PDB file of C-alpha atoms in Angstrom:
ATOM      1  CA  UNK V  15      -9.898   1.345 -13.381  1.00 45.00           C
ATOM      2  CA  UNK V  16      -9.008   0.348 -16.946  1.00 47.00           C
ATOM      3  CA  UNK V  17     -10.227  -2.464 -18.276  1.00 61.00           C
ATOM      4  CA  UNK V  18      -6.445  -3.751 -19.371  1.00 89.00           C
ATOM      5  CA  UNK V  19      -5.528  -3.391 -15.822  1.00 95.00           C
ATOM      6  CA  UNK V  20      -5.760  -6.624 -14.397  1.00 97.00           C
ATOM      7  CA  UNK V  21      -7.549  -7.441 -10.641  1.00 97.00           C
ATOM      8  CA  UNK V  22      -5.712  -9.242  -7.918  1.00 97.00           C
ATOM      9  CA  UNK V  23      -7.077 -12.220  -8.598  1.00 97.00           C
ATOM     10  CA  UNK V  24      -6.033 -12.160 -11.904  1.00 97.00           C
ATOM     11  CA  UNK V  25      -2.621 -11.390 -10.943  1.00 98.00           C
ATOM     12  CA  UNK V  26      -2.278 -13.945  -8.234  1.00 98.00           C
ATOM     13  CA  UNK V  27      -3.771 -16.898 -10.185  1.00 97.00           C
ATOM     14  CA  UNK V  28      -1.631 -16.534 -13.228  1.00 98.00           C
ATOM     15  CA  UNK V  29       1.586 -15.328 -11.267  1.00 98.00           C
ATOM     16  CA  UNK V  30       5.184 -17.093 -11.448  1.00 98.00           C
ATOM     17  CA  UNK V  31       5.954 -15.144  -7.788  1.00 98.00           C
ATOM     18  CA  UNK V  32       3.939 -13.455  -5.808  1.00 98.00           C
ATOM     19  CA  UNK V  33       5.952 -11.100  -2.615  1.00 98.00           C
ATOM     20  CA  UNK V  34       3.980  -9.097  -0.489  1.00 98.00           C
ATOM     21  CA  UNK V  35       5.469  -6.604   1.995  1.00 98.00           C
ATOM     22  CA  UNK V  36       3.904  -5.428   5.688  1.00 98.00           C
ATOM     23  CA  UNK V  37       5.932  -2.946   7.236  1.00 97.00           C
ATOM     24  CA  UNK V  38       2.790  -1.509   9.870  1.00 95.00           C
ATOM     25  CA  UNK V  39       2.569  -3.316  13.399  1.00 93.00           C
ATOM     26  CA  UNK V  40      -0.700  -3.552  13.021  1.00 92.00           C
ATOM     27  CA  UNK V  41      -4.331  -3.684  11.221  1.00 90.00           C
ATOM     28  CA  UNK V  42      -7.708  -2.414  11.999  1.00 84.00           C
ATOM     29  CA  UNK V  43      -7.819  -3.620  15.367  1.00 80.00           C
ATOM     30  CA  UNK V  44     -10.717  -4.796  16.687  1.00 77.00           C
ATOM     31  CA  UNK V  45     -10.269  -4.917  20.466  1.00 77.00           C
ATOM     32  CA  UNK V  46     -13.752  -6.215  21.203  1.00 83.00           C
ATOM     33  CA  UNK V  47     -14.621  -9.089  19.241  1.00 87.00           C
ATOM     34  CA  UNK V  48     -13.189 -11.138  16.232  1.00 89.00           C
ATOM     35  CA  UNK V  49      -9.747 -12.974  15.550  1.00 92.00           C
ATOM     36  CA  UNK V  50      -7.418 -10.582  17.377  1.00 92.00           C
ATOM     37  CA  UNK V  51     -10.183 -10.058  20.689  1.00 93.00           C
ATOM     38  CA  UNK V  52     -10.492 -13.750  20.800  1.00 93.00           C
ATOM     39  CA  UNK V  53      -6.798 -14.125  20.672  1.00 95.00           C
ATOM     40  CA  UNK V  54      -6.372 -11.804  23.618  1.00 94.00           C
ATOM     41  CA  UNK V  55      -8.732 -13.919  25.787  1.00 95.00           C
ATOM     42  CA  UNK V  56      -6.257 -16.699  25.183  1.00 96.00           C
ATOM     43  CA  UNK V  57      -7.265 -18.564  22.096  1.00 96.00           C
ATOM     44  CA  UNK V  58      -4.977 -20.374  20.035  1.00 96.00           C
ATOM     45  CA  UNK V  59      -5.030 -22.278  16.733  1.00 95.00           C
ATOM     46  CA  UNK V  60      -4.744 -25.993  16.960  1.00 95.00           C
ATOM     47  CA  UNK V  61      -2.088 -26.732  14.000  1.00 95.00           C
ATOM     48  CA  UNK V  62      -3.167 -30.479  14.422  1.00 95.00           C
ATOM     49  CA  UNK V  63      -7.335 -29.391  13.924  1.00 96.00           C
ATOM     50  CA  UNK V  64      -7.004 -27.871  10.499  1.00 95.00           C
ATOM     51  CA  UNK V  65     -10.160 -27.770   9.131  1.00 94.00           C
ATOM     52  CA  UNK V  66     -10.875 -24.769  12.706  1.00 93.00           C
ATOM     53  CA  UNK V  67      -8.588 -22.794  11.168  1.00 93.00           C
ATOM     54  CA  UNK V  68      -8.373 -23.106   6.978  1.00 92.00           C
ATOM     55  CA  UNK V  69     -10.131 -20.276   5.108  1.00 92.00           C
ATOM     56  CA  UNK V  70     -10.670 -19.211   1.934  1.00 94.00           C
ATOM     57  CA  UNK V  71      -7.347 -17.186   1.625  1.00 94.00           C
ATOM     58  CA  UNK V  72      -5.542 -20.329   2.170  1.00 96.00           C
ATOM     59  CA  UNK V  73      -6.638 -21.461  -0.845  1.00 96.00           C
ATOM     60  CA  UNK V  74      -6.064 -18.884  -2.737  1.00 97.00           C
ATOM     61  CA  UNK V  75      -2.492 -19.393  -1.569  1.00 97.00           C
ATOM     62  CA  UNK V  76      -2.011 -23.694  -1.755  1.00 97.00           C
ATOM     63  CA  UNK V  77      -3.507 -23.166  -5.378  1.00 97.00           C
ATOM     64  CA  UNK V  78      -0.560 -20.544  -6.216  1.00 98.00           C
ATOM     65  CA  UNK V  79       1.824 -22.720  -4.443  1.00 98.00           C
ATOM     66  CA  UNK V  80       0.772 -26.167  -6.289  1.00 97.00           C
ATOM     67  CA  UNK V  81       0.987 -24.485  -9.433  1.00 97.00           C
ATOM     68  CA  UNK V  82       4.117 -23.863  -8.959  1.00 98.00           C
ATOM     69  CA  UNK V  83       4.402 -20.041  -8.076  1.00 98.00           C
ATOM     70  CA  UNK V  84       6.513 -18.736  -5.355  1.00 98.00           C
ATOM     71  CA  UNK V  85       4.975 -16.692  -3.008  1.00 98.00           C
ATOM     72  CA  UNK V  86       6.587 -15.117  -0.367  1.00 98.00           C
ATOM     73  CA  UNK V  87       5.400 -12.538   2.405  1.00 98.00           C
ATOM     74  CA  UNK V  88       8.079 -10.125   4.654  1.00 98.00           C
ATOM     75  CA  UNK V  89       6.989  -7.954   7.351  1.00 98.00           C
ATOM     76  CA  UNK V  90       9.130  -5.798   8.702  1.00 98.00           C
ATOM     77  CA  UNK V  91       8.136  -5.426  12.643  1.00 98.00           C
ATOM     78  CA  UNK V  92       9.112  -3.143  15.586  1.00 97.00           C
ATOM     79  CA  UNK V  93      10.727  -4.284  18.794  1.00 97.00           C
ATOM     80  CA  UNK V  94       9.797  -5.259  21.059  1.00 97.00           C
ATOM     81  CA  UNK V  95       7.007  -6.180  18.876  1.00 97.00           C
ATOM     82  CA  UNK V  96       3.565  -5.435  19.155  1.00 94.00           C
ATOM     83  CA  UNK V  97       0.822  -7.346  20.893  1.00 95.00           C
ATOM     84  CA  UNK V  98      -0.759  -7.192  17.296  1.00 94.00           C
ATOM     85  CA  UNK V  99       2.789  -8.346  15.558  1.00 96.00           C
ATOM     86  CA  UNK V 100       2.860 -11.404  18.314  1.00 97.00           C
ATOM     87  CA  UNK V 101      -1.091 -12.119  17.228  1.00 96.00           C
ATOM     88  CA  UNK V 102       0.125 -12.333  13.374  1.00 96.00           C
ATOM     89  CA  UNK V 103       3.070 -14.430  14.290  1.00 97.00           C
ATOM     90  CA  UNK V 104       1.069 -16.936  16.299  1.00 96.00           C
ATOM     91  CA  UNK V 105      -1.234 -17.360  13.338  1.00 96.00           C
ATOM     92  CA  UNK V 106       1.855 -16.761  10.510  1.00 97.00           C
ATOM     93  CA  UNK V 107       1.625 -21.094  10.939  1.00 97.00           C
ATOM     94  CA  UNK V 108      -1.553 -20.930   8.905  1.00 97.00           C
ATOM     95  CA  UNK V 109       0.139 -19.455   5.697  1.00 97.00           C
ATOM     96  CA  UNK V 110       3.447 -21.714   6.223  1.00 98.00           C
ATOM     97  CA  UNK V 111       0.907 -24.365   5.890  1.00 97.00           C
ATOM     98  CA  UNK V 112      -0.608 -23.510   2.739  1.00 97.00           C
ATOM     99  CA  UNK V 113       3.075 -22.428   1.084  1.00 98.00           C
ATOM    100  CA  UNK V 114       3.701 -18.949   1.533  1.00 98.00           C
ATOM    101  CA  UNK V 115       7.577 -18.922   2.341  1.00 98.00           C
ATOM    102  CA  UNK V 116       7.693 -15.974   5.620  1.00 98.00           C
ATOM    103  CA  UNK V 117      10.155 -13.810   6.951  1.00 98.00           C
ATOM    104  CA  UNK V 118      10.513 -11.306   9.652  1.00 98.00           C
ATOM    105  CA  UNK V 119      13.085  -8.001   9.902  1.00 98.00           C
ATOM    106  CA  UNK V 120      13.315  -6.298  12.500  1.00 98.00           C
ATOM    107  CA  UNK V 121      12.511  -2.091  11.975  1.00 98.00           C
ATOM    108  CA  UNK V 122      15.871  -1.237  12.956  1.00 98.00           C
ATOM    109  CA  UNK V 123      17.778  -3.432  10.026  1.00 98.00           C
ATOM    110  CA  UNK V 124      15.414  -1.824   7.751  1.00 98.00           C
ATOM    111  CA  UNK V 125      16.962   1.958   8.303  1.00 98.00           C
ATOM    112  CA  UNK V 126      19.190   1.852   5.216  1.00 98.00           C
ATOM    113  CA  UNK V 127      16.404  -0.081   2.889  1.00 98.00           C
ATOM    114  CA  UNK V 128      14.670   2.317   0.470  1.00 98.00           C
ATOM    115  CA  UNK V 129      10.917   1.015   1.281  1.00 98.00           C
ATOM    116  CA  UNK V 130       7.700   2.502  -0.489  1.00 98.00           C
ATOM    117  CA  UNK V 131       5.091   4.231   1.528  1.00 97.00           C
ATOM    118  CA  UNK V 132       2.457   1.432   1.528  1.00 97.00           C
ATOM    119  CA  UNK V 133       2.593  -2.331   1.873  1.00 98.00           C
ATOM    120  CA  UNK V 134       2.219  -4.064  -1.746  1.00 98.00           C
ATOM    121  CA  UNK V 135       1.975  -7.331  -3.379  1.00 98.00           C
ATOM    122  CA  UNK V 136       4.515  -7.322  -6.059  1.00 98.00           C
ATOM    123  CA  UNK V 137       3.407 -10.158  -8.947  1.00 98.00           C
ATOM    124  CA  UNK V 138       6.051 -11.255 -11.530  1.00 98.00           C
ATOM    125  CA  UNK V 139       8.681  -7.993 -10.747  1.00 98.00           C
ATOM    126  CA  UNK V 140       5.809  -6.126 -12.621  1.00 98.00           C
ATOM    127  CA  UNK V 141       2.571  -5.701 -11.321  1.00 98.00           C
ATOM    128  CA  UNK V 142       2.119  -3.773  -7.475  1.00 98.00           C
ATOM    129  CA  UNK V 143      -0.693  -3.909  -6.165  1.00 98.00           C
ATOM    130  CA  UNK V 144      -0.002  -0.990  -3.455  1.00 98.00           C
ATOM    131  CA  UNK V 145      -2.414  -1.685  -0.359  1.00 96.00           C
ATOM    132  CA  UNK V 146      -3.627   1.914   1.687  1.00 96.00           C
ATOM    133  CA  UNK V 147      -4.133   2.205   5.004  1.00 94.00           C
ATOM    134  CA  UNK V 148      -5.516   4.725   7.404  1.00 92.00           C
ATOM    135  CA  UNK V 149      -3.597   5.974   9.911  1.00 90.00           C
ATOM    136  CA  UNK V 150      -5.469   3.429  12.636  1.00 87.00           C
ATOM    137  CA  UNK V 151      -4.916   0.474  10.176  1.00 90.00           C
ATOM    138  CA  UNK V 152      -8.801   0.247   8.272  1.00 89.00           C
ATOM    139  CA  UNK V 153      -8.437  -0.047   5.225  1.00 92.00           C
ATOM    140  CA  UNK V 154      -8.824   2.318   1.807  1.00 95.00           C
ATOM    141  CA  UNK V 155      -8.878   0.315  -0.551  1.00 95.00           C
ATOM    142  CA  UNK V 156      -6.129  -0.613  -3.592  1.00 96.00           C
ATOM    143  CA  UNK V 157      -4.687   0.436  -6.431  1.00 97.00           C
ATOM    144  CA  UNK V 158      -2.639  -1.356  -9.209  1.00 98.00           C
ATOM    145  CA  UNK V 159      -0.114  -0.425 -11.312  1.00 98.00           C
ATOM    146  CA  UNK V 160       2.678  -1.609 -13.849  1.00 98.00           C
ATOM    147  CA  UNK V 161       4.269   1.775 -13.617  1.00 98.00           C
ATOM    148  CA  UNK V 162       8.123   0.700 -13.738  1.00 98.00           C
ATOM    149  CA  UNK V 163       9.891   2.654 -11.644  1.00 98.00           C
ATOM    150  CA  UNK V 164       7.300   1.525  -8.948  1.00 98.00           C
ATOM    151  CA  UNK V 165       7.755  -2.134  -9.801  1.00 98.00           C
ATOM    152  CA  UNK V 166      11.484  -1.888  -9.482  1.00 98.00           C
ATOM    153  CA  UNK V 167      11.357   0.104  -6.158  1.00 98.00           C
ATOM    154  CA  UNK V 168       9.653  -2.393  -4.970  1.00 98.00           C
ATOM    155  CA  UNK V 169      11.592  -5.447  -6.112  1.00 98.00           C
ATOM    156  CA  UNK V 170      14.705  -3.934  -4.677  1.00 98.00           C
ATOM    157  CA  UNK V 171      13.244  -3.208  -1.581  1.00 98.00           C
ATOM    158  CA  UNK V 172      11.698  -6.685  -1.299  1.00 98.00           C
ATOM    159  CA  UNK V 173      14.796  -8.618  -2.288  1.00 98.00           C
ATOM    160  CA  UNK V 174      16.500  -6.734   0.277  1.00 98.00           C
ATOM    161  CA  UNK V 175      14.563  -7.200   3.166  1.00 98.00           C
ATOM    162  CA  UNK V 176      13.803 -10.925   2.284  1.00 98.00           C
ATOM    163  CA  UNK V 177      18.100 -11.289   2.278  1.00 98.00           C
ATOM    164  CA  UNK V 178      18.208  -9.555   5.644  1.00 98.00           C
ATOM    165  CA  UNK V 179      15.137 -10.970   7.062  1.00 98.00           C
ATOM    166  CA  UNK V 180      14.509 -13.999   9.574  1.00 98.00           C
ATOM    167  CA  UNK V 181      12.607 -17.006   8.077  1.00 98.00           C
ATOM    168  CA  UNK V 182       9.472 -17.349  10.620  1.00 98.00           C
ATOM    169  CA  UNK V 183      11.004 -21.032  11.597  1.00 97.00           C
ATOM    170  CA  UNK V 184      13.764 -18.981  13.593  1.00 98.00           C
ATOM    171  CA  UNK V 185      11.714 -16.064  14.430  1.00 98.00           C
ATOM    172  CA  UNK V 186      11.033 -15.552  17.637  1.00 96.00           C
ATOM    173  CA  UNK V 187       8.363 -12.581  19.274  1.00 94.00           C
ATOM    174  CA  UNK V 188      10.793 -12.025  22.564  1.00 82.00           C
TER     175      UNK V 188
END
């Protein structure tokens, strides 16, 4: 990668708005152990016992808020949702917490939205930083662009799925 390309980090700690977009119902699953196993056996975040469930990412994310950034995360989600999508929304509290403004849209209102092919962070209607995914949900890796007519695709199709999209307040999994 370039050297005038700038990393995520860089992007993300000297952003005005940061949007990211998930439109798969779900990642890498691990059905065995982690986050997402221990969630099946019934675990739940205590929103009252924050210091169990802060992480670094958080902080990424209060730091972007407190400076005064906007950053905002859609996903757009099948229904009846996943097991996966209900795992993410029981744990979407966590990034409410640490200001990242969430929505939710439903697959079927997205039919008419032109949407890229990969999930992306979109920084300042310029930057994407697209996100690939194997067809199980591991990841491969990133890529980063300032190519355009990729940062306006995906500022359309952002601002029209946040305008259609449920805040995760009035969300519910079904």
């Amino acid at each position: 990668m370039p050297s005038s390309v700038p990393t995520f980090d860089d992007l993300i700690s000297s952003c005005a708005t940061a949007v990211h977009l998930e439109m798969r119902d779900s990642y890498a699953v691990d059905y065995e152990e982690g986050p997402f196993a221990q969630w099946r056996a019934g675990f739940r975040h205590d929103p009252a016992d924050r210091a169990s469930w802060w992480r670094p990412w958080l902080d990424v994310i209060q730091d972007t808020a407190e400076r005064g950034a906007a950053v905002k995360r859609a996903r757009i989600v099948s229904e009846p949702v996943s097991e996966y999508t209900r795992f993410l929304y029981d744990g979407t509290f966590t990034n409410v917490a640490a200001g990242e403004q969430v929505r939710w849209l439903p697959r079927r209102q997205a039919s008419d939205i032109a949407l890229p092919g990969n999930d992306f962070w979109l920084f300042d209607d310029q930057w994407v930083h697209w996100n690939h995914f194997s067809g199980d949900g591991a990841s491969l890796g990133e890529e980063i662009t300032d190519a355009p007519a990729a940062a306006k695709l995906c500022a359309d199709a952002f601002r029209t799925v946040w305008e259609r999209a449920t805040p995760h307040e009035h969300f519910t999994t079904g």
